[in-house]
Amino acid sequence: MNKIALIIKREYSTRVKKKSFIIMTIIGPLLFAAMMIAPVILMQLEDDEFKKIAIIDESGMFQESLKNTKYIEFDDVSAEYYDPATVSYNITLAKQKLKDSEYYALLYIPHTAVQGAKGSVVIYSYQQPNVGLKMHIANGIEKRIEDIKLSVKAGELGITEEEVNEILNVVNTNIEIVTSTLDEDGGEKESSTEVAMIIGYICGFLIYMFVFMYGSQVMRGVIEEKTSRIIEVIVSSVKPFQLMMGKIIGVALVGLTQFVLWVVLTIAIVAGAQSVLLKDYDTSKMNPQTVNLGSNLDENMPTPDEDAMKFEEIFKAVFAVNYFQIIALFLFYFIGGYLLYAAMFAMVGSAVDNETDTQQFMLPITIPLILGIIVMVSAINNPSGSLSYWFSIIPFTSPIVMMVRVPFGVPIIDLVISMTLLVLTFIFMTWFAAKIYRVGILMYGKKVNYKELWKWFRYKN
Amino acid sequence: MNVLVTENIEKRFSNHLALDDVSIEVPQGSIYGLLGPNGAGKTTLIRIINQITAPDKGNVFINGEKLSSKHISKIGYLPEERGLYKKMKVGEQALYLCQLKGMSKTDALKSLKKWFEKFEIQSWWDKKVEELSKGMQQKIQFIITILHKPDILIFDEPFSGFDPINTNILKDEILELRKNGATIIFSTHNMASVEEICDHIALINKSKLILNGDINYIRNTYASDIFEINFDGYFNKLESTLTSDYSILEVSEHSNGGKMKVEVLNKEMKSNELLNRMTQFGTISLFKKHLPGMNDIFIKVVGETNSITE
């Protein structure tokens, strides 16, 4: 037992001291934090430069529908460039003048725009106008065209525009589905499917990633011992099984360490960034003078109040999730899945002489893992379907697929079956792998195939 | 007293027999040469003694006790194919491997320091193994092998990869270890070193033990009737007296005489007769029976058994 501890210690300390481990530990949380903070920063980066935009509106129907905002001001310059001689607007001249004018851009809306002709409306500018500006203009024009079409149609049908609007209001539905999970006591917990989906997805993917990353580290470790021939010295001191288990456990601890560090560092970075960024973010949300003002007639855009409500809803949903259960199960499937695959990786490592030879044996390992990821994606959409059910029971895919189901709530019986099977399989797999491992590590220069492995398995001692 | 005994060891790998009824007895304090052509089964036998693999049949006894895991710390093993963790530091690694053999950390550290001083390699302690040359790595491994002061040391081709100076250092260390009471089993293809340091040998060929025992006894057994003679006198007269009964094989002449090897052709003629005849023409400063080298014995015995089985 003492010797296993020695092996675990070596496996752990040499790996944790590696540069690649330290770099990964730092870069990981930076990436995760960036993924979480980036949207907030992007919102902050909202164009706050004041822009004046000149409009040439041939039909004269649109300048009213283009509303000024805090940062955008529209100015109708149609009259300046009207040429009565040709009964048209001198766009060329307007473009020439744009350079030295106070205007950021020139918006040209030809007659044809009224019919909704595609590509007829043009913004001329010396800088690429941002998406927000384009959207704002497009929304304004679209709305106007719709109104025009509406009134034309209303005229045809002989009803008033108000009546049409009324009909539209009646027809317009916006359904938001709130899911509510019932717990054992029959109580009701509100939860949002989206939150469950995200948590499930993250958990499943993390398990997949860690199994692959650390499983192949076990394999590489075994190959290293074999090719460097240190194995013979070591197995004259300890049993091959002790060495294999020591390596598997040592690497598992490295994985857990990395995982914990990732979580802690990510939270620290996000919290740090929030305290700096979110203050401004919040005030801008409260401030009715922002972008929303410009489009306050646009029903598609949520008002700040609605937004706040939605946030509250999400927070409620986030906290309604049973974190204790998720974390406990995550750790279980994380460790169980890793142990199962690490034994297989160790077996492959022992059978080959170098990493390039691993290809043929990697297939049975990678296929169930990749299958797990594929099923996971569909399981997210239908967590209680029979596909999700079976793949969350089969031990080779259950660590990934079950973790997707867990946030949605899984019957206890499913969990028990799945967990029991996983434990039994990894015990069996470790036993099986150990039998092959102890022969494989001392076998050199042999082209190994599955038949050969089976022979090794049947060797006595 | 035999420190290590193997009894009728048999080991089979799926379709071939690696060891067939091999019994050897290694006396306490001996240097025991384990010889045999490549693939004869030496490494398998060594692995069995090291409990890396188990025999299908037969037993191994250490000091009369059946081999078990408690004997691991009593055996030191330097495999033929050696290696260390390349990325690990020398000192750290040596400590780790010695602890695996059952030494406490403080003991291991203390004696490692001593050995590093002895070999004047203290500066290697914090180097990574990959920074050392192959010979240097072997030295480290040698130290690791003997550090836990095992009763039985098994060296598989210990001299391969060493330059002559280091080979001698190693040889001296091995003899020193024996003086301190260790028993050494050592497997090699270098017959000169076998003659030099071994006192017992076992020869394995095609998974069978074909020869074993005291090395001088074996060499005497295989000795033919050849004598090494240093002669000083009338050399030209010698040839005529010896003809028909003896033949002179090799001569290196000095001004008046020389070294020579003489084979007895007429088996009835005893060595005394040869001596008698020669003293008539000069003085003899050396007269000894020529013992065959282990190299010759090896080739002869292995060749014979191979021709029988084929």
CSV table of C-alpha atoms in Angstrom, one decimal, chain A residues 460-461, chain B residues 5-13 17-22 44-61 66-67:
chain,number,residue,atom,x,y,z
A,460,LYS,CA,-1.3,-17.4,-16.0
A,461,ASN,CA,0.5,-14.8,-13.8
B,5,VAL,CA,18.2,-22.3,-5.3
B,6,THR,CA,15.8,-22.9,-8.3
B,7,GLU,CA,14.1,-26.2,-8.5
B,8,ASN,CA,12.9,-27.6,-11.8
B,9,ILE,CA,11.7,-24.3,-13.1
B,10,GLU,CA,9.5,-24.5,-16.1
B,11,LYS,CA,8.0,-21.6,-18.0
B,12,ARG,CA,6.0,-21.7,-21.1
B,13,PHE,CA,4.9,-18.9,-23.4
B,17,LEU,CA,9.0,-23.4,-23.8
B,18,ALA,CA,11.2,-20.7,-22.3
B,19,LEU,CA,12.7,-22.7,-19.5
B,20,ASP,CA,12.6,-26.4,-19.2
B,21,ASP,CA,13.4,-28.0,-15.9
B,22,VAL,CA,16.1,-25.6,-14.8
B,44,THR,CA,13.2,-15.3,-18.2
B,45,LEU,CA,15.0,-17.0,-15.4
B,46,ILE,CA,16.2,-13.7,-14.0
B,47,ARG,CA,12.7,-12.3,-14.2
B,48,ILE,CA,11.4,-15.3,-12.3
B,49,ILE,CA,13.9,-14.8,-9.6
B,50,ASN,CA,12.9,-11.1,-9.5
B,51,GLN,CA,9.2,-12.1,-9.3
B,52,ILE,CA,8.4,-10.2,-12.4
B,53,THR,CA,6.9,-13.3,-13.8
B,54,ALA,CA,6.0,-16.6,-12.1
B,55,PRO,CA,7.1,-20.0,-13.2
B,56,ASP,CA,4.6,-22.5,-14.4
B,57,LYS,CA,6.3,-25.2,-12.5
B,58,GLY,CA,9.1,-25.4,-9.9
B,59,ASN,CA,10.2,-23.3,-7.0
B,60,VAL,CA,12.7,-20.7,-6.1
B,61,PHE,CA,14.2,-20.6,-2.6
B,66,LYS,CA,10.2,-20.0,-0.7
B,67,LEU,CA,10.4,-16.8,-2.8
